[in-house]
Amino acid sequence: MAMAWASSSSSSSSSWDQDGQKIDSCVVKLATSDDALAIDSNQTFRLTVSSDPYPNCLVEADNMYGAYYGLVTLSQLCDTSNTTSPSILEARIRDEPRFAFRGFLLDTARHFLPVSYIKRVLDVLALHRYNVLHWHVVDSESFPLQSQAFPDLAEKGAFSPDAVYKTEDLADVVQYASRRGITVMPEFDVPGHGSWGKGYPSLMGCKDVLDPTNPEVYTFLLTFLKEMLEIFPSEYIFLGGDEVDTSCWLKNPEIAEWLQQHDMTDAELFDYFWQNVTSEVIPGLEGRKVGVWQSNKLDIKPTLLPEGSFGNVWQDPKMMGPVIDGGMPVVLSGTYYLDQDNSATAAGPCKAYAWQQTWKCMYQEEPFDQLTQEQWSSLIGLETTMWGEGVNRFDFEARVWAKAAAVAERMWSNQNVNDVAEAQVRLDRHICRLNLMGVHAGPIIPGFCSSDVDGEAW
């Protein structure tokens, strides 16, 4: 990628070169002072750490986000094996991400996570160059998000009055993330997976599924989502759409009668819902693009959504092709479910591994293998997902890292960086680095890190 380089700012950090000579600062040069954040922002950087002709460090980037990743790489050049005599490797690096969209799903509906802990998550994500936080903030179990327009959503839907993200909390998370180059993409799953009915039962067609035949549903969604747009500036808003038991509508006498009057099946009612969302809700969302889940059944026909929408393929990676052929770009998450012991594919290679080695199947997955070369450009990125049914803040990091670190390397690095044996050496060293930073990442092989005997790291 051709770049024009000009100095506009600088910063410094202390470290040492291999000869024991101190590097007093690291100069950061930016081509622009523009700090506008977008998922496809230019994140290319150049990093130089050299002792010739004198110890020096230089990061060059188009913007602050590329520079941030350069400084992250600088930290990875530090040798953590000898804490009494730290050193840093000399290097000349030019780097850029393979995928523009490098996502991580955080689920706060099944177990509430305090804002302070979400910030901790964001800090570690930024270290791994993730740039999208897919915040699965609500689900059928709880609605821990405050809405000024619809206060009963949280008042009646949250686990506890203390387990609610207030408007200022949401804005705080968004700002904290953006300073680390991370876009927060909120998810409000419709028409299923919903706790909408705890506060507003008239919207529901059955327990967890909205009533598509009720015109008030679309008015409600437009009002609620427009309120959320004031908090979340993300170019994407995620509307879910997965795992809807449409047969439940048939058990609702009013909906069943409506279907009979309109000569429509429950499956057709699902399509009718998305047609109305596209015609009555999305036009009022100020140009925001929509993301939805796509399973092996291709639940949501791509033609039902406006241009620019994307599908997150959460089951077999082979479904990426049909979604793309239907006219919708994709993000792949199906292979990267961190709560699972084996791959989403039926013959996933993880089944042969001990739990601490399951990162290998995720690392070995080459998403382009499931696509024709003509389809490659429609794969906009990858996403790891940490569903919250069996995880809270006390075991989160051990469950997430190191698998999410392994996937992060495949998200960022060239396609040919895929050797598992070489990756294991890097990952083992990296986990020790994380442990020394106080991150409770789990080990992948037997070994020793100085944090094992350093109680202060915990």
Coordinates of C-alpha atoms in Angstrom, one line a residue, residues 19-230:
D19 CA 23.5 -4.4 24.1
G20 CA 22.2 -2.9 27.3
Q21 CA 22.0 0.6 25.8
K22 CA 18.9 2.5 26.9
I23 CA 16.3 3.6 24.3
D24 CA 14.9 6.8 25.8
S25 CA 12.0 7.3 23.5
C26 CA 10.0 6.0 20.5
V27 CA 9.1 8.6 18.0
V28 CA 5.6 8.3 16.3
K29 CA 5.1 10.0 13.0
L30 CA 1.6 10.3 11.5
A31 CA 0.6 11.3 8.0
T32 CA -2.7 12.8 9.2
S33 CA -4.2 14.1 12.5
D34 CA -7.6 12.7 11.5
D35 CA -8.8 10.4 14.3
A36 CA -12.1 9.4 12.7
L37 CA -12.6 5.7 13.4
A38 CA -14.0 3.2 10.9
I39 CA -13.7 -0.5 10.6
D40 CA -11.8 -0.2 7.3
S41 CA -9.5 2.6 8.5
N42 CA -6.0 2.4 7.1
Q43 CA -4.1 0.5 9.8
T44 CA -0.7 0.1 8.1
F45 CA 2.4 0.9 10.1
R46 CA 6.1 0.8 9.9
L47 CA 8.3 0.1 13.0
T48 CA 12.0 0.5 13.3
V49 CA 14.0 -0.5 16.4
S50 CA 17.7 -0.2 15.7
S51 CA 21.1 0.4 17.4
D52 CA 22.7 1.8 14.3
P53 CA 24.0 4.5 14.4
Y54 CA 22.6 4.9 17.9
P55 CA 19.7 3.3 19.8
N56 CA 16.5 4.5 18.2
C57 CA 12.8 3.6 17.8
L58 CA 10.4 5.0 15.2
V59 CA 6.7 4.2 14.4
E60 CA 5.3 5.6 11.1
A61 CA 1.6 5.4 10.3
D62 CA -1.2 7.1 8.4
N63 CA -3.2 7.7 11.6
M64 CA -3.3 7.1 15.3
Y65 CA -4.8 3.6 14.9
G66 CA -2.0 2.3 12.7
A67 CA 0.4 3.9 15.1
Y68 CA -1.3 2.1 18.1
Y69 CA -0.7 -1.2 16.4
G70 CA 2.9 -0.3 15.8
L71 CA 3.3 0.3 19.5
V72 CA 1.6 -3.0 20.3
T73 CA 4.1 -4.7 18.0
L74 CA 6.9 -2.8 19.8
S75 CA 5.8 -4.3 23.1
Q76 CA 5.9 -7.8 21.5
L77 CA 9.6 -7.3 20.7
C78 CA 10.4 -7.1 24.4
D79 CA 12.1 -10.2 25.7
T80 CA 10.2 -11.3 28.8
S81 CA 12.3 -14.4 29.5
N82 CA 14.7 -12.5 31.8
T83 CA 12.9 -10.0 34.1
T84 CA 16.1 -8.9 35.7
S85 CA 17.8 -7.8 32.4
P86 CA 15.0 -6.8 30.0
S87 CA 15.9 -6.4 26.3
I88 CA 14.2 -5.6 23.0
L89 CA 14.8 -7.1 19.6
E90 CA 16.0 -5.0 16.7
A91 CA 13.6 -5.0 13.8
R92 CA 12.4 -3.2 10.7
I93 CA 8.7 -4.1 10.2
R94 CA 6.0 -2.9 7.8
D95 CA 2.7 -4.5 8.6
E96 CA -1.0 -4.3 7.8
P97 CA -4.0 -6.5 8.6
R98 CA -5.2 -9.3 6.3
F99 CA -8.9 -8.6 7.2
A100 CA -10.5 -5.2 7.9
F101 CA -13.1 -6.7 10.2
R102 CA -11.5 -8.5 13.3
G103 CA -14.3 -9.0 15.7
F104 CA -14.9 -10.4 19.2
L105 CA -18.4 -11.1 20.5
L106 CA -19.0 -10.3 24.2
D107 CA -22.2 -11.7 25.7
T108 CA -23.5 -9.7 28.7
A109 CA -27.0 -11.1 28.6
R110 CA -26.3 -14.4 30.2
H111 CA -23.9 -13.1 32.8
F112 CA -23.6 -9.4 33.6
L113 CA -20.1 -7.9 33.3
P114 CA -19.3 -4.6 35.1
V115 CA -18.1 -1.7 32.9
S116 CA -14.7 -1.8 34.6
Y117 CA -14.3 -5.4 33.5
I118 CA -15.5 -4.6 29.9
K119 CA -12.7 -2.0 29.8
R120 CA -10.3 -4.7 30.9
V121 CA -11.5 -6.9 28.0
L122 CA -11.1 -4.0 25.6
D123 CA -7.5 -3.4 26.8
V124 CA -6.6 -7.0 26.0
L125 CA -8.5 -7.1 22.7
A126 CA -6.5 -4.0 21.6
L127 CA -3.3 -5.8 22.4
H128 CA -4.3 -8.5 19.9
R129 CA -5.4 -6.0 17.2
Y130 CA -9.1 -6.7 17.4
N131 CA -11.0 -3.7 16.0
V132 CA -14.7 -4.7 16.5
L133 CA -16.5 -5.5 19.7
H134 CA -19.7 -7.2 18.8
W135 CA -21.6 -6.5 22.0
H136 CA -24.4 -9.1 22.5
V137 CA -25.8 -6.9 25.2
V138 CA -29.3 -8.4 25.6
D139 CA -31.0 -11.7 25.0
S140 CA -34.0 -13.7 26.4
E141 CA -32.3 -14.2 29.8
S142 CA -31.9 -10.5 30.6
F143 CA -32.1 -6.9 29.3
P144 CA -29.3 -5.1 31.1
L145 CA -29.5 -1.9 29.0
Q146 CA -31.2 1.3 29.9
S147 CA -33.5 2.9 27.4
Q148 CA -34.9 6.4 28.1
A149 CA -37.7 5.8 25.6
F150 CA -38.7 2.4 27.1
P151 CA -37.5 2.3 30.7
D152 CA -39.4 -1.0 31.5
L153 CA -37.0 -2.9 29.3
A154 CA -34.3 -2.8 31.9
E155 CA -36.5 -2.2 35.0
K156 CA -38.4 -5.4 34.4
G157 CA -35.9 -7.3 32.2
A158 CA -32.5 -7.0 34.0
F159 CA -31.3 -9.6 36.5
S160 CA -30.9 -6.9 39.1
P161 CA -31.3 -3.1 39.3
D162 CA -27.5 -3.1 39.9
A163 CA -26.9 -5.1 36.7
V164 CA -27.9 -2.4 34.2
Y165 CA -25.8 -0.4 31.8
K166 CA -27.0 3.2 32.1
T167 CA -26.8 5.5 29.1
E168 CA -23.6 7.1 30.4
D169 CA -22.1 3.6 30.9
L170 CA -22.7 2.7 27.3
A171 CA -21.2 6.0 26.1
D172 CA -18.2 5.4 28.4
V173 CA -17.6 2.0 26.9
V174 CA -17.9 3.3 23.3
Q175 CA -15.4 6.1 24.0
Y176 CA -13.0 3.8 25.8
A177 CA -13.0 1.4 22.9
S178 CA -12.6 4.0 20.2
R179 CA -9.4 5.3 21.9
R180 CA -8.0 1.8 21.3
G181 CA -9.2 1.6 17.7
I182 CA -12.2 -0.6 18.5
T183 CA -15.6 0.0 17.1
V184 CA -18.5 -1.2 19.3
M185 CA -21.2 -2.9 17.2
P186 CA -24.3 -3.5 19.4
E187 CA -26.6 -6.4 18.8
F188 CA -30.3 -6.3 19.4
D189 CA -31.6 -9.7 18.3
V190 CA -35.0 -9.8 16.5
P191 CA -37.5 -11.3 16.2
G192 CA -36.3 -14.1 18.5
H193 CA -33.9 -14.3 21.4
G194 CA -35.8 -11.4 23.0
S195 CA -36.4 -10.2 26.5
W196 CA -38.5 -7.3 25.1
G197 CA -41.6 -8.9 26.5
K198 CA -40.6 -8.6 30.1
G199 CA -41.2 -4.9 29.9
Y200 CA -43.6 -4.7 26.9
P201 CA -45.5 -8.0 26.6
S202 CA -47.9 -6.7 24.0
L203 CA -45.0 -6.8 21.5
M204 CA -44.6 -10.6 21.7
G205 CA -46.1 -13.2 19.6
C206 CA -44.8 -16.0 21.9
K207 CA -42.4 -16.2 24.8
D208 CA -39.2 -15.0 23.3
V209 CA -40.4 -14.0 19.8
L210 CA -41.9 -10.7 18.6
D211 CA -45.2 -10.6 16.8
P212 CA -44.6 -9.7 13.1
T213 CA -48.3 -9.0 12.6
N214 CA -48.4 -6.2 15.1
P215 CA -47.6 -2.8 13.5
E216 CA -46.5 -1.4 16.8
V217 CA -43.5 -3.8 16.7
Y218 CA -41.9 -1.8 13.9
T219 CA -42.7 1.6 15.5
F220 CA -41.1 0.3 18.7
L221 CA -38.0 -1.0 17.0
L222 CA -37.5 2.2 15.0
T223 CA -37.8 4.4 18.1
F224 CA -35.6 2.2 20.2
L225 CA -32.9 1.7 17.6
K226 CA -32.8 5.5 16.8
E227 CA -32.1 6.1 20.5
M228 CA -29.3 3.5 20.4
L229 CA -27.8 5.3 17.4
E230 CA -27.2 8.3 19.6

